[in-house]
Coordinates of C-alpha atoms in Angstrom, one line a residue:
Chain A
X1 CA 102.7 82.0 102.7
X2 CA 99.7 82.4 104.9
X3 CA 98.7 85.9 104.4
X4 CA 95.8 88.1 105.9
X5 CA 92.9 88.6 103.3
X6 CA 90.5 90.9 103.5
X7 CA 86.7 91.3 102.2
X8 CA 85.6 93.4 100.3
X9 CA 88.0 94.8 97.8
X10 CA 85.7 97.9 97.0
X11 CA 82.8 99.5 98.7
X12 CA 80.5 101.8 98.0
X13 CA 78.0 102.8 100.5
X14 CA 75.7 105.6 101.3
X15 CA 76.5 107.9 104.3
X16 CA 75.0 106.7 107.5
X17 CA 74.7 103.5 105.9
X18 CA 76.5 100.8 108.5
X19 CA 79.3 98.8 106.7
X20 CA 80.9 95.8 107.4
X21 CA 84.3 94.7 106.8
X22 CA 85.5 91.5 106.9
X23 CA 89.3 90.1 107.7
X24 CA 91.1 86.8 108.0
X25 CA 94.1 87.3 109.9
X26 CA 97.5 84.6 109.4
X27 CA 95.8 81.2 111.4
X28 CA 98.4 81.3 114.1
X29 CA 98.6 84.9 115.1
X30 CA 97.2 86.5 117.8
X31 CA 97.0 89.9 117.5
X32 CA 94.2 91.7 115.2
X33 CA 94.4 95.6 114.4
X34 CA 92.9 97.4 111.8
X35 CA 94.7 100.8 110.4
X36 CA 92.9 103.3 108.1
X37 CA 95.1 105.6 105.3
X38 CA 93.1 108.5 104.2
X39 CA 94.5 109.1 100.4
X40 CA 97.4 110.8 99.8
X41 CA 97.7 111.0 104.2
X42 CA 99.6 108.7 106.6
X43 CA 98.5 105.7 107.2
X44 CA 96.6 105.4 110.6
X45 CA 96.0 103.4 114.1
X46 CA 92.5 102.3 114.6
X47 CA 92.0 99.8 116.9
X48 CA 94.5 96.5 118.3
X49 CA 92.6 93.6 119.8
X50 CA 94.1 91.2 122.0
X51 CA 92.2 87.7 123.5
X52 CA 88.7 89.3 122.5
X53 CA 89.2 92.3 123.7
X54 CA 90.3 95.7 122.4
X55 CA 94.3 96.7 123.7
X56 CA 94.5 99.6 122.3
X57 CA 92.2 102.0 121.0
X58 CA 93.0 105.7 119.0
X59 CA 90.6 109.1 119.2
X60 CA 89.6 108.0 116.0
X61 CA 87.7 104.8 116.6
X62 CA 84.9 106.7 118.8
X63 CA 81.5 104.7 119.1
X64 CA 80.2 104.7 115.6
X65 CA 83.2 102.4 115.7
X66 CA 83.2 98.6 116.4
X67 CA 85.1 95.0 116.6
X68 CA 84.5 91.4 116.8
X69 CA 86.1 88.3 115.9
X70 CA 83.0 86.8 115.8
X71 CA 84.5 83.1 115.1
X72 CA 87.7 81.2 115.3
X73 CA 89.1 83.0 112.2
X74 CA 87.2 86.7 111.2
X75 CA 88.1 90.2 112.3
X76 CA 85.5 93.2 111.5
X77 CA 84.7 95.7 111.3
X78 CA 82.3 97.9 111.4
X79 CA 81.3 101.2 111.5
X80 CA 77.6 102.4 112.0
X81 CA 76.4 105.3 111.0
X82 CA 79.4 106.4 108.0
X83 CA 80.3 110.1 107.0
X84 CA 81.8 111.2 104.5
X85 CA 85.0 111.2 105.6
X86 CA 85.0 107.7 106.8
X87 CA 86.5 107.3 102.9
X88 CA 89.3 105.7 103.6
X89 CA 91.9 102.5 102.6
X90 CA 91.2 100.5 105.3
X91 CA 94.5 97.3 106.3
X92 CA 94.1 94.9 108.4
X93 CA 96.8 93.6 109.9
X94 CA 97.5 90.5 112.4
X95 CA 101.0 89.8 114.8
X96 CA 102.4 86.9 117.0
X97 CA 102.4 88.7 119.5
X98 CA 102.3 92.4 120.0
X99 CA 105.6 93.5 119.4
X100 CA 107.0 91.8 116.5
X101 CA 106.2 92.3 112.6
X102 CA 102.7 93.2 111.7
X103 CA 101.2 91.9 107.7
X104 CA 99.0 93.8 106.2
X105 CA 95.7 92.6 104.8
X106 CA 95.3 93.8 100.6
X107 CA 93.0 96.5 101.8
X108 CA 89.3 97.8 101.3
X109 CA 88.4 100.4 99.6
X110 CA 85.0 102.2 101.3
X111 CA 84.1 104.8 99.3
X112 CA 81.4 107.0 101.4
X113 CA 78.5 108.9 98.7
Chain B
X1 CA 100.8 112.9 120.2
X2 CA 103.6 110.2 119.7
X3 CA 104.8 111.1 115.9
X4 CA 107.3 109.8 113.6
X5 CA 108.8 112.0 110.8
X6 CA 110.3 111.6 107.4
X7 CA 111.5 113.7 104.3
X8 CA 108.3 113.1 101.8
X9 CA 110.8 113.5 98.9
X10 CA 110.9 112.7 96.5
X11 CA 114.0 110.9 96.4
X12 CA 115.8 110.2 93.6
X13 CA 118.5 108.2 92.6
X14 CA 120.3 106.8 89.6
X15 CA 120.3 102.4 89.6
X16 CA 122.8 100.7 90.7
X17 CA 123.3 103.4 93.6
X18 CA 122.8 103.6 97.0
X19 CA 119.3 104.9 98.4
X20 CA 119.5 106.5 102.2
X21 CA 116.0 107.0 103.7
X22 CA 115.6 108.3 107.1
X23 CA 113.1 108.7 110.1
X24 CA 112.9 109.9 113.4
X25 CA 110.4 109.3 116.1
X26 CA 109.5 110.5 120.0
X27 CA 108.7 108.4 121.3
X28 CA 111.2 106.9 123.9
X29 CA 109.4 104.1 125.3
X30 CA 109.6 102.8 121.7
X31 CA 110.8 99.0 121.1
X32 CA 109.8 98.0 117.9
X33 CA 111.0 99.5 114.2
X34 CA 109.7 98.5 111.0
X35 CA 110.1 99.8 107.3
X36 CA 107.6 98.9 104.5
X37 CA 107.7 99.4 101.0
X38 CA 104.1 100.6 99.6
X39 CA 103.4 100.9 96.0
X40 CA 100.5 103.1 95.0
X41 CA 97.0 101.7 96.1
X42 CA 99.0 99.0 97.7
X43 CA 99.0 98.2 101.1
X44 CA 102.3 98.6 103.2
X45 CA 104.7 95.1 103.0
X46 CA 107.5 94.3 105.0
X47 CA 111.6 95.1 104.4
X48 CA 113.3 95.5 107.7
X49 CA 111.9 94.9 111.3
X50 CA 115.2 96.2 113.6
X51 CA 114.7 95.6 117.7
X52 CA 118.1 96.8 118.9
X53 CA 120.6 99.9 119.1
X54 CA 122.9 98.8 115.6
X55 CA 123.0 97.6 112.1
X56 CA 120.8 94.9 110.5
X57 CA 121.4 93.9 107.2
X58 CA 119.7 91.8 105.1
X59 CA 120.1 90.9 101.0
X60 CA 120.7 95.0 99.7
X61 CA 118.6 96.2 102.8
X62 CA 120.4 97.5 105.7
X63 CA 119.0 98.9 108.8
X64 CA 120.6 101.2 111.0
X65 CA 118.8 101.8 115.0
X66 CA 120.2 104.6 117.6
X67 CA 117.4 104.8 120.8
X68 CA 119.9 107.5 122.2
X69 CA 119.6 109.4 119.0
X70 CA 115.6 108.1 118.4
X71 CA 116.8 107.7 114.9
X72 CA 115.9 104.7 112.1
X73 CA 117.6 104.7 108.7
X74 CA 117.7 102.5 105.8
X75 CA 120.6 101.9 103.4
X76 CA 118.9 100.4 99.7
X77 CA 122.2 99.2 98.1
X78 CA 121.8 98.6 94.1
X79 CA 119.0 100.0 93.7
X80 CA 116.4 99.1 91.0
X81 CA 114.1 100.5 89.2
X82 CA 111.9 98.0 90.7
X83 CA 112.5 100.0 94.2
X84 CA 110.4 103.3 93.6
X85 CA 108.0 103.1 96.0
X86 CA 107.1 104.9 99.4
X87 CA 108.8 103.7 102.1
X88 CA 107.2 103.5 105.6
X89 CA 108.4 103.9 108.9
X90 CA 106.8 102.4 111.4
X91 CA 107.4 102.4 115.6
X92 CA 105.4 101.0 118.2
X93 CA 103.9 102.6 121.3
X94 CA 105.7 102.1 125.3
X95 CA 102.8 98.8 125.9
X96 CA 103.8 97.3 121.7
X97 CA 100.0 97.1 121.2
X98 CA 100.1 99.6 117.9
X99 CA 102.4 101.2 115.7
X100 CA 102.5 105.0 114.0
X101 CA 103.3 105.7 110.9
X102 CA 105.8 108.4 109.5
X103 CA 104.5 110.1 106.0
X104 CA 106.6 108.4 103.7
X105 CA 109.5 109.1 101.4
X106 CA 108.8 108.6 97.8
X107 CA 111.5 106.3 96.1
X108 CA 112.8 107.2 92.5
X109 CA 115.0 104.9 91.2
X110 CA 115.9 106.0 87.8
X111 CA 117.3 103.7 85.3

């Protein structure tokens, strides 16, 4: 069964450093998403991406964040200058259409020191 | 601010019993509703999706949707210890381009 994959599974970085989180969505899916979950808190929406552009973003997704689909398979989330409060689990998800089920990857646990 | 509310629990049921999980949402424009299961430290895993009023059954799981009351529920019949997890209710927005999650209900099924 096709799955969303994410790399790395864990990342430790210093405050102020740039990080890139990578995702490979399910191959025939057209809609891509990033969510994050701070330990013990809700899953929070960051951004959705369709047809090579952002279709929705949350207040969390400020100028420090960017997304890109650099080729036909990868979908990346970049955090330009990490803050302590960016420490969280970051989930990538993909869906065939905008209203259908979003399938989640295993997540990248980011720790900012 | 669109809200999705769930009782955090824990909801404790004996093995073989029915577990009933509830969720309310605030966005009347929502059209897609999902129940995900999340084990500690893992990603959300889809249990059920529901798009129209009424009941939808899949094996031991039944989702119920009442758009007039802005209420979604999940029933788990013949609960098993392996069902012990946090159950997340997720609701889309009017544009259908994001999900808002509730805080989750922690279910504990005791052998």
